[in-house]
mmCIF file of C-alpha atoms in Angstrom:
data_model
loop_
_atom_site.group_PDB
_atom_site.id
_atom_site.type_symbol
_atom_site.label_atom_id
_atom_site.label_comp_id
_atom_site.label_asym_id
_atom_site.label_seq_id
_atom_site.Cartn_x
_atom_site.Cartn_y
_atom_site.Cartn_z
ATOM 1 C CA MET A 1085 -83.408 26.645 16.152
ATOM 2 C CA LYS A 1086 -81.841 24.210 18.575
ATOM 3 C CA ASN A 1087 -79.768 22.594 15.821
ATOM 4 C CA LYS A 1088 -78.490 25.940 14.584
ATOM 5 C CA TYR A 1089 -77.492 26.882 18.117
ATOM 6 C CA ARG A 1090 -75.536 23.651 18.557
ATOM 7 C CA ILE A 1091 -73.728 24.109 15.242
ATOM 8 C CA LEU A 1092 -72.804 27.679 16.135
ATOM 9 C CA LYS A 1093 -71.522 26.553 19.522
ATOM 10 C CA ILE A 1094 -69.284 23.925 17.939
ATOM 11 C CA VAL A 1095 -67.861 26.392 15.403
ATOM 12 C CA VAL A 1096 -67.056 28.936 18.096
ATOM 13 C CA THR A 1097 -65.334 26.262 20.206
ATOM 14 C CA VAL A 1098 -63.176 25.109 17.268
ATOM 15 C CA ILE A 1099 -62.172 28.693 16.479
ATOM 16 C CA ILE A 1100 -61.178 29.359 20.074
ATOM 17 C CA LEU A 1101 -59.128 26.158 20.241
ATOM 18 C CA GLY A 1102 -57.424 27.001 16.957
ATOM 19 C CA LEU A 1103 -56.468 30.434 18.214
ATOM 20 C CA LEU A 1104 -55.063 28.998 21.432
ATOM 21 C CA LEU A 1105 -53.103 26.360 19.512
ATOM 22 C CA SER A 1106 -51.627 28.839 17.074
ATOM 23 C CA PHE A 1107 -50.677 31.145 19.917
ATOM 24 C CA SER A 1108 -48.978 28.302 21.794
ATOM 25 C CA LEU A 1109 -47.175 27.158 18.639
ATOM 26 C CA LYS A 1110 -45.861 30.652 17.985
ATOM 27 C CA ARG A 1111 -44.714 30.902 21.533
ATOM 28 C CA PHE A 1112 -43.133 27.452 21.346
ATOM 29 C CA SER A 1113 -41.332 28.231 18.073
ATOM 30 C CA ARG A 1114 -39.827 31.370 19.562
ATOM 31 C CA GLN A 1115 -38.174 29.451 22.387
ATOM 32 C CA GLN A 1116 -34.388 29.279 22.367
ATOM 33 C CA ILE A 1117 -32.624 25.909 22.389
ATOM 34 C CA THR A 1118 -29.924 26.544 24.947
ATOM 35 C CA ASP A 1119 -27.164 24.095 25.951
ATOM 36 C CA ASN A 1120 -29.224 23.084 28.975
ATOM 37 C CA LYS A 1121 -32.059 22.010 26.682
ATOM 38 C CA ILE A 1122 -29.872 19.750 24.522
ATOM 39 C CA SER A 1123 -29.623 16.138 25.739
ATOM 40 C CA VAL A 1124 -27.122 13.813 24.003
ATOM 41 C CA LYS A 1125 -27.284 10.123 24.920
ATOM 42 C CA MET A 1126 -24.924 7.444 23.617
ATOM 43 C CA SER A 1127 -26.857 4.190 23.731
ATOM 44 C CA GLU A 1128 -24.543 1.171 23.260
ATOM 45 C CA LYS A 1129 -23.750 -1.949 25.260
ATOM 46 C CA THR A 1130 -19.981 -1.605 24.906
ATOM 47 C CA PRO A 1131 -18.708 1.869 25.826
ATOM 48 C CA VAL A 1132 -16.965 3.506 22.881
ATOM 49 C CA TYR A 1133 -15.884 7.109 22.435
ATOM 50 C CA PHE A 1134 -15.551 7.740 18.720
ATOM 51 C CA VAL A 1135 -18.222 10.445 18.758
ATOM 52 C CA ASP A 1136 -17.743 13.328 21.181
ATOM 53 C CA GLU A 1137 -20.715 15.109 22.710
ATOM 54 C CA LYS A 1138 -19.118 18.481 21.917
ATOM 55 C CA ASP A 1139 -19.042 17.603 18.221
ATOM 56 C CA ILE A 1140 -22.769 16.785 18.294
ATOM 57 C CA ARG A 1141 -23.589 20.102 19.946
ATOM 58 C CA GLU A 1142 -21.564 21.964 17.319
ATOM 59 C CA ILE A 1143 -23.512 20.197 14.554
ATOM 60 C CA VAL A 1144 -26.768 21.285 16.206
ATOM 61 C CA LYS A 1145 -25.596 24.908 16.304
ATOM 62 C CA LYS A 1146 -24.521 24.822 12.648
ATOM 63 C CA GLU A 1147 -27.855 23.378 11.557
ATOM 64 C CA ASN A 1148 -29.772 25.945 13.643
ATOM 65 C CA PRO A 1149 -27.770 29.215 13.863
ATOM 66 C CA SER A 1150 -30.677 31.223 15.326
ATOM 67 C CA GLY A 1151 -31.165 28.701 18.118
ATOM 68 C CA LYS A 1152 -34.969 28.921 17.841
ATOM 69 C CA VAL A 1153 -37.191 25.852 17.932
ATOM 70 C CA GLY A 1154 -39.143 27.037 14.903
ATOM 71 C CA ASP A 1155 -36.013 27.250 12.724
ATOM 72 C CA LEU A 1156 -34.805 23.741 13.553
ATOM 73 C CA ASN A 1157 -35.123 21.161 10.784
ATOM 74 C CA ILE A 1158 -35.169 17.859 12.666
ATOM 75 C CA PRO A 1159 -34.979 15.494 9.606
ATOM 76 C CA SER A 1160 -31.989 17.410 8.230
ATOM 77 C CA LEU A 1161 -30.214 17.335 11.601
ATOM 78 C CA GLU A 1162 -30.856 13.611 11.972
ATOM 79 C CA LYS A 1163 -29.486 12.946 8.482
ATOM 80 C CA LYS A 1164 -26.381 14.991 9.277
ATOM 81 C CA ILE A 1165 -25.601 12.964 12.399
ATOM 82 C CA ASN A 1166 -26.256 9.641 10.668
ATOM 83 C CA ALA A 1167 -23.695 10.623 8.029
ATOM 84 C CA LEU A 1168 -20.900 10.457 10.611
ATOM 85 C CA PRO A 1169 -18.767 7.328 9.893
ATOM 86 C CA ALA A 1170 -18.739 6.106 13.503
ATOM 87 C CA VAL A 1171 -22.526 6.523 13.995
ATOM 88 C CA ASP A 1172 -24.700 3.461 13.497
ATOM 89 C CA SER A 1173 -28.050 5.227 14.024
ATOM 90 C CA ALA A 1174 -29.411 8.505 15.407
ATOM 91 C CA ASN A 1175 -32.859 9.528 16.658
ATOM 92 C CA VAL A 1176 -33.657 13.252 17.123
ATOM 93 C CA TYR A 1177 -36.889 14.579 18.684
ATOM 94 C CA LEU A 1178 -38.297 17.551 20.668
ATOM 95 C CA ASN A 1179 -40.270 17.553 23.931
ATOM 96 C CA LEU A 1180 -43.200 19.871 24.633
ATOM 97 C CA ASN A 1181 -41.005 21.891 26.975
ATOM 98 C CA GLY A 1182 -38.616 22.657 24.093
ATOM 99 C CA LYS A 1183 -35.919 20.164 25.078
ATOM 100 C CA LEU A 1184 -33.968 18.643 22.166
ATOM 101 C CA ASN A 1185 -33.090 14.952 22.580
ATOM 102 C CA LEU A 1186 -30.462 13.145 20.508
ATOM 103 C CA ASP A 1187 -30.143 9.372 21.014
ATOM 104 C CA ILE A 1188 -27.028 8.157 19.191
ATOM 105 C CA LYS A 1189 -25.793 4.609 18.734
ATOM 106 C CA GLN A 1190 -22.111 4.336 17.792
ATOM 107 C CA ARG A 1191 -20.479 1.572 15.772
ATOM 108 C CA ILE A 1192 -18.623 -0.991 17.868
ATOM 109 C CA PRO A 1193 -15.510 -2.313 16.084
ATOM 110 C CA VAL A 1194 -15.004 -6.081 16.059
ATOM 111 C CA PHE A 1195 -11.503 -5.954 14.600
ATOM 112 C CA ARG A 1196 -8.972 -3.471 13.284
ATOM 113 C CA LEU A 1197 -7.750 -4.174 9.751
ATOM 114 C CA ASN A 1198 -4.377 -3.163 8.342
ATOM 115 C CA LYS A 1199 -4.694 -3.388 4.570
ATOM 116 C CA ASP A 1200 -2.465 -1.809 1.912
ATOM 117 C CA GLY A 1201 -0.780 0.335 4.561
ATOM 118 C CA LYS A 1202 -4.085 1.772 5.867
ATOM 119 C CA ASP A 1203 -5.797 1.130 9.204
ATOM 120 C CA PHE A 1204 -9.551 1.138 9.764
ATOM 121 C CA TYR A 1205 -12.176 -0.567 11.911
ATOM 122 C CA VAL A 1206 -14.845 -3.077 10.886
ATOM 123 C CA ASP A 1207 -18.052 -3.597 12.917
ATOM 124 C CA GLU A 1208 -20.199 -6.730 13.285
ATOM 125 C CA LYS A 1209 -22.165 -5.836 10.147
ATOM 126 C CA GLY A 1210 -18.989 -5.785 8.057
ATOM 127 C CA ILE A 1211 -18.989 -1.990 7.620
ATOM 128 C CA GLU A 1212 -15.708 -0.101 7.490
ATOM 129 C CA PHE A 1213 -15.147 3.163 9.361
ATOM 130 C CA PRO A 1214 -11.946 5.157 9.994
ATOM 131 C CA ILE A 1215 -9.897 5.188 13.163
ATOM 132 C CA SER A 1216 -10.087 8.124 15.551
ATOM 133 C CA ARG A 1217 -7.287 10.512 16.445
ATOM 134 C CA THR A 1218 -8.467 10.801 20.041
ATOM 135 C CA TYR A 1219 -9.616 7.280 20.848
ATOM 136 C CA SER A 1220 -8.334 3.754 20.142
ATOM 137 C CA HIS A 1221 -10.638 0.826 20.837
ATOM 138 C CA PRO A 1222 -9.018 -2.437 22.045
ATOM 139 C CA CYS A 1223 -9.845 -5.171 19.541
ATOM 140 C CA MET A 1224 -8.282 -7.923 17.414
ATOM 141 C CA LEU A 1225 -5.713 -6.789 14.839
ATOM 142 C CA VAL A 1226 -6.046 -8.337 11.364
ATOM 143 C CA THR A 1227 -3.460 -7.943 8.605
ATOM 144 C CA GLY A 1228 -3.427 -8.974 4.971
ATOM 145 C CA ASN A 1229 -5.470 -8.607 1.809
ATOM 146 C CA VAL A 1230 -8.894 -9.350 3.319
ATOM 147 C CA GLN A 1231 -11.787 -8.892 0.895
ATOM 148 C CA PRO A 1232 -14.997 -7.042 1.943
ATOM 149 C CA ASP A 1233 -17.116 -10.153 1.378
ATOM 150 C CA GLU A 1234 -15.050 -11.887 4.095
ATOM 151 C CA TYR A 1235 -15.680 -9.238 6.775
ATOM 152 C CA GLU A 1236 -18.783 -10.864 8.277
ATOM 153 C CA LYS A 1237 -17.218 -14.341 8.562
ATOM 154 C CA LEU A 1238 -14.071 -12.807 9.997
ATOM 155 C CA ALA A 1239 -16.160 -10.858 12.515
ATOM 156 C CA GLU A 1240 -17.851 -14.134 13.560
ATOM 157 C CA LEU A 1241 -14.420 -15.721 14.066
ATOM 158 C CA VAL A 1242 -13.247 -12.830 16.263
ATOM 159 C CA GLU A 1243 -16.442 -12.946 18.332
ATOM 160 C CA LYS A 1244 -15.989 -16.695 18.909
ATOM 161 C CA ILE A 1245 -12.407 -16.100 20.040
ATOM 162 C CA ASP A 1246 -13.504 -13.349 22.453
ATOM 163 C CA LYS A 1247 -16.213 -15.551 23.995
ATOM 164 C CA ASP A 1248 -13.950 -18.581 24.529
ATOM 165 C CA ASP A 1249 -11.496 -18.272 27.442
ATOM 166 C CA PHE A 1250 -8.979 -20.676 25.885
ATOM 167 C CA SER A 1251 -8.957 -18.956 22.489
ATOM 168 C CA LYS A 1252 -8.863 -15.500 24.042
ATOM 169 C CA LYS A 1253 -5.787 -16.511 26.040
ATOM 170 C CA PHE A 1254 -3.850 -17.903 23.060
ATOM 171 C CA PHE A 1255 -4.833 -15.844 20.003
ATOM 172 C CA ILE A 1256 -3.844 -12.185 19.830
ATOM 173 C CA GLY A 1257 -4.061 -11.491 16.096
ATOM 174 C CA ILE A 1258 -5.023 -12.768 12.658
ATOM 175 C CA SER A 1259 -3.046 -12.575 9.426
ATOM 176 C CA LYS A 1260 -3.916 -13.561 5.878
ATOM 177 C CA SER A 1261 -1.254 -14.867 3.515
ATOM 178 C CA ARG A 1262 -2.550 -15.474 0.000
ATOM 179 C CA ASP A 1263 -5.765 -17.441 0.571
ATOM 180 C CA SER A 1264 -4.908 -18.886 3.989
ATOM 181 C CA TYR A 1265 -5.621 -17.394 7.425
ATOM 182 C CA ASN A 1266 -3.231 -17.718 10.370
ATOM 183 C CA LEU A 1267 -3.910 -17.136 14.058
ATOM 184 C CA LEU A 1268 -1.069 -15.410 15.894
ATOM 185 C CA THR A 1269 -0.379 -16.723 19.389
ATOM 186 C CA SER A 1270 0.737 -15.061 22.604
ATOM 187 C CA GLU A 1271 3.139 -17.890 23.562
ATOM 188 C CA GLY A 1272 6.149 -18.623 21.417
ATOM 189 C CA ASN A 1273 6.682 -17.489 17.838
ATOM 190 C CA TYR A 1274 4.515 -20.097 16.147
ATOM 191 C CA ARG A 1275 1.335 -19.415 14.208
ATOM 192 C CA VAL A 1276 -1.746 -21.567 13.799
ATOM 193 C CA GLU A 1277 -2.724 -22.099 10.164
ATOM 194 C CA ILE A 1278 -6.500 -22.530 9.736
ATOM 195 C CA GLY A 1279 -6.830 -22.148 5.959
ATOM 196 C CA ASP A 1280 -10.253 -20.744 5.050
ATOM 197 C CA LEU A 1281 -12.934 -19.449 7.424
ATOM 198 C CA ASP A 1282 -15.094 -22.598 7.279
ATOM 199 C CA ASN A 1283 -15.454 -25.131 10.138
ATOM 200 C CA ILE A 1284 -13.822 -22.733 12.593
ATOM 201 C CA ASP A 1285 -15.216 -24.493 15.682
ATOM 202 C CA PHE A 1286 -13.761 -27.841 14.595
ATOM 203 C CA LYS A 1287 -10.342 -26.343 13.811
ATOM 204 C CA VAL A 1288 -10.083 -24.452 17.098
ATOM 205 C CA LYS A 1289 -11.168 -27.572 18.979
ATOM 206 C CA GLY A 1290 -8.414 -29.596 17.253
ATOM 207 C CA PHE A 1291 -5.766 -27.048 18.242
ATOM 208 C CA LYS A 1292 -7.078 -26.995 21.811
ATOM 209 C CA THR A 1293 -6.699 -30.790 22.013
ATOM 210 C CA PHE A 1294 -3.154 -30.548 20.623
ATOM 211 C CA VAL A 1295 -2.222 -27.946 23.247
ATOM 212 C CA GLU A 1296 -3.732 -29.773 26.222
ATOM 213 C CA LYS A 1297 -2.348 -33.222 25.367
ATOM 214 C CA TYR A 1298 1.023 -32.395 23.824
ATOM 215 C CA LEU A 1299 2.097 -28.753 23.601
ATOM 216 C CA VAL A 1300 1.873 -28.141 27.355
ATOM 217 C CA TYR A 1301 4.823 -30.527 27.779
ATOM 218 C CA GLN A 1302 6.914 -28.827 25.082
ATOM 219 C CA ASP A 1303 8.725 -25.526 24.805
ATOM 220 C CA PRO A 1304 6.474 -23.118 22.837
ATOM 221 C CA GLN A 1305 9.573 -21.957 20.946
ATOM 222 C CA LYS A 1306 9.967 -25.421 19.409
ATOM 223 C CA TYR A 1307 7.541 -24.835 16.533
ATOM 224 C CA SER A 1308 7.185 -22.155 13.899
ATOM 225 C CA MET A 1309 3.753 -23.308 12.656
ATOM 226 C CA VAL A 1310 0.921 -25.611 13.702
ATOM 227 C CA SER A 1311 -1.495 -26.335 10.861
ATOM 228 C CA VAL A 1312 -5.081 -27.456 11.560
ATOM 229 C CA LYS A 1313 -6.511 -26.702 8.129
ATOM 230 C CA TYR A 1314 -6.473 -30.384 7.138
ATOM 231 C CA GLN A 1315 -9.341 -32.601 8.210
ATOM 232 C CA ASN A 1316 -8.560 -34.876 11.183
ATOM 233 C CA GLN A 1317 -4.867 -34.044 10.938
ATOM 234 C CA ILE A 1318 -2.452 -31.657 12.659
ATOM 235 C CA VAL A 1319 0.825 -30.797 10.909
ATOM 236 C CA THR A 1320 3.660 -29.064 12.789
ATOM 237 C CA THR A 1321 6.737 -27.245 11.485
ATOM 238 C CA LEU A 1322 9.892 -27.075 13.617
ATOM 239 C CA ASN A 1323 11.542 -23.752 14.373
ATOM 240 C CA PRO A 1324 15.009 -23.787 12.715
ATOM 241 C CA TYR A 1325 16.294 -21.150 15.165
ATOM 242 C CA PHE A 1326 15.527 -23.270 18.234
ATOM 243 C CA LYS A 1327 18.744 -25.021 19.420
ATOM 244 C CA GLU A 1328 17.051 -28.183 20.670
ATOM 245 C CA ASN A 1329 15.720 -28.789 17.169
ATOM 246 C CA ASP A 1330 19.221 -29.090 15.666
ATOM 247 C CA SER A 1331 19.442 -32.861 16.238
ATOM 248 C CA LEU A 1332 15.948 -33.426 14.823
ATOM 249 C CA LEU A 1333 16.645 -31.313 11.759
ATOM 250 C CA LYS A 1334 19.976 -33.087 11.142
ATOM 251 C CA ALA A 1335 18.265 -36.477 11.405
ATOM 252 C CA GLY A 1336 15.690 -35.333 8.900
ATOM 253 C CA LYS A 1337 18.415 -34.221 6.480
ATOM 254 C CA LEU A 1338 20.141 -37.596 6.781
ATOM 255 C CA GLU A 1339 16.927 -39.424 5.995
ATOM 256 C CA LEU A 1340 16.441 -37.252 2.955
ATOM 257 C CA ALA A 1341 20.020 -38.007 1.866
ATOM 258 C CA LYS A 1342 19.290 -41.748 1.973
ATOM 259 C CA VAL A 1343 16.468 -41.413 -0.500
ATOM 260 C CA PRO A 1344 17.694 -42.904 -3.853
ATOM 261 C CA SER A 1345 18.207 -40.440 -6.670
ATOM 262 C CA SER A 1346 17.158 -40.873 -10.304
ATOM 263 C CA THR A 1347 20.516 -42.644 -11.135
ATOM 264 C CA ALA A 1348 20.072 -45.236 -8.361
ATOM 265 C CA PRO A 1349 18.538 -47.967 -10.555
ATOM 266 C CA VAL A 1350 21.546 -47.832 -12.921
ATOM 267 C CA LYS A 1351 23.970 -48.424 -10.041
ATOM 268 C CA LYS A 1352 21.999 -51.403 -8.765
ATOM 269 C CA GLN A 1353 22.204 -53.126 -12.138
ATOM 270 C CA LYS A 1354 26.014 -52.782 -12.093
ATOM 271 C CA THR A 1355 26.574 -53.910 -8.517
ATOM 272 C CA LYS A 1356 24.245 -56.912 -8.437
ATOM 273 C CA PRO A 1357 26.453 -59.104 -10.654
ATOM 274 C CA LYS A 1358 29.474 -58.205 -8.494
ATOM 275 C CA THR A 1359 27.786 -59.490 -5.354
ATOM 276 C CA THR A 1360 26.795 -62.749 -7.029
ATOM 277 C CA GLU A 1361 30.340 -63.304 -8.251
ATOM 278 C CA THR A 1362 31.759 -62.982 -4.774
ATOM 279 C CA LYS A 1363 29.247 -65.448 -3.447
ATOM 280 C CA LYS A 1364 30.156 -68.011 -6.118
ATOM 281 C CA ASN A 1365 33.873 -67.650 -5.511
ATOM 282 C CA SER A 1366 33.504 -68.055 -1.782
ATOM 283 C CA SER A 1367 31.360 -71.131 -2.171
ATOM 284 C CA ALA A 1368 33.813 -72.615 -4.661
ATOM 285 C CA GLN A 1369 36.721 -72.128 -2.289
ATOM 286 C CA VAL A 1370 34.972 -73.541 0.739
ATOM 287 C CA LYS A 1371 33.734 -76.811 -0.798
ATOM 288 C CA PRO A 1372 37.065 -78.376 -1.796
ATOM 289 C CA LYS A 1373 38.668 -77.528 1.551
ATOM 290 C CA GLU A 1374 35.834 -79.110 3.496
ATOM 291 C CA SER A 1375 36.024 -82.273 1.370
ATOM 292 C CA SER A 1376 39.823 -82.621 1.595
ATOM 293 C CA LYS A 1377 40.240 -82.030 5.336
ATOM 294 C CA PRO A 1378 37.012 -82.681 7.199
ATOM 295 C CA LYS A 1379 38.733 -83.651 10.501
ATOM 296 C CA GLU A 1380 40.708 -80.427 10.989
ATOM 297 C CA THR A 1381 38.649 -78.300 13.266
ATOM 298 C CA LYS A 1382 41.052 -75.390 13.435
ATOM 299 C CA LYS A 1383 40.948 -74.746 9.717
ATOM 300 C CA THR A 1384 37.209 -75.064 9.566
ATOM 301 C CA ASP A 1385 36.925 -72.446 12.332
ATOM 302 C CA LYS A 1386 38.947 -69.973 10.306
ATOM 303 C CA LYS A 1387 37.072 -70.511 7.056
ATOM 304 C CA PRO A 1388 33.608 -69.558 8.346
ATOM 305 C CA THR A 1389 35.160 -66.434 9.788
ATOM 306 C CA ALA A 1390 36.419 -65.566 6.328
ATOM 307 C CA SER A 1391 33.012 -66.169 4.853
ATOM 308 C CA ALA A 1392 31.452 -64.134 7.674
ATOM 309 C CA GLN A 1393 33.773 -61.275 6.837
ATOM 310 C CA SER A 1394 32.776 -61.389 3.198
ATOM 311 C CA LYS A 1395 29.041 -61.285 3.943
ATOM 312 C CA PRO A 1396 28.924 -57.981 5.869
ATOM 313 C CA LYS A 1397 30.927 -56.410 3.039
ATOM 314 C CA GLN A 1398 28.204 -57.421 0.610
ATOM 315 C CA LYS A 1399 25.511 -56.018 2.940
ATOM 316 C CA ALA A 1400 27.393 -52.745 3.313
ATOM 317 C CA LYS A 1401 27.467 -52.348 -0.463
ATOM 318 C CA VAL A 1402 23.705 -52.815 -0.652
ATOM 319 C CA LYS A 1403 23.046 -50.167 2.022
ATOM 320 C CA ILE A 1404 25.228 -47.611 0.277
ATOM 321 C CA GLU A 1405 23.323 -48.108 -2.924
#
């Protein structure tokens, strides 16, 4: 009898609890989700404003037209918010008091890419998302035919530039020409050619050394390009529109003009016998005069001058060749 009484007591207790729970659930499901009961939080380290809180509230109203807690499909609402291009992740949940919480993490762009006439952002994960009509995030501008498999390495390069005070001061943009990357500078019109995206730390360090030890004493307009893509070597290109470079460029053209052409060997073969003939004639003329009149100092003074005049003529012919 005692066991039957205990079992009956337990059954009655469970039934009462079930009734109370169902009553509370019905009452909870009938509650209205008003604007005061909707909490939207944007959780990100860097403040961005691609997603507007008003847009999130409109999505909630579209997904739940009746506004009742019981009619709200939380997984569907969460999927809808995650489908937004600028949203990285979204977490939707309800409190016991009927308050709807939406924790949203937006994508933070690392750089803005201009490719094939279209602009879009790329985050640290290498994911593309469109620009906003109402908000523009300040970040590095990249131009050129950048492939999607290069996004992550390019994002690492931009992050390294942003963290380094020297690089952040000098580099304001990145461009890709064919298979080579160039860093655009804030001083002068020159660009820094880095080649591929490998060994970035070493290349930036080489350019920093070049700036601190040499470029600080020069006019930044002097160069059109500084290349650090070669190992242990820095190659500079002069700016042809910089007036002070005119003398250097002219000197370079003269040196190029002195380089023998393909017909140079033929000329040397023709001129060499001429030079030897003049030497023989001069020697033949000098010997008999010295033997006939050795005591006359005046004549001997004139003859070496004549020979001295003939020698520079021979040297001049060799230089022209």
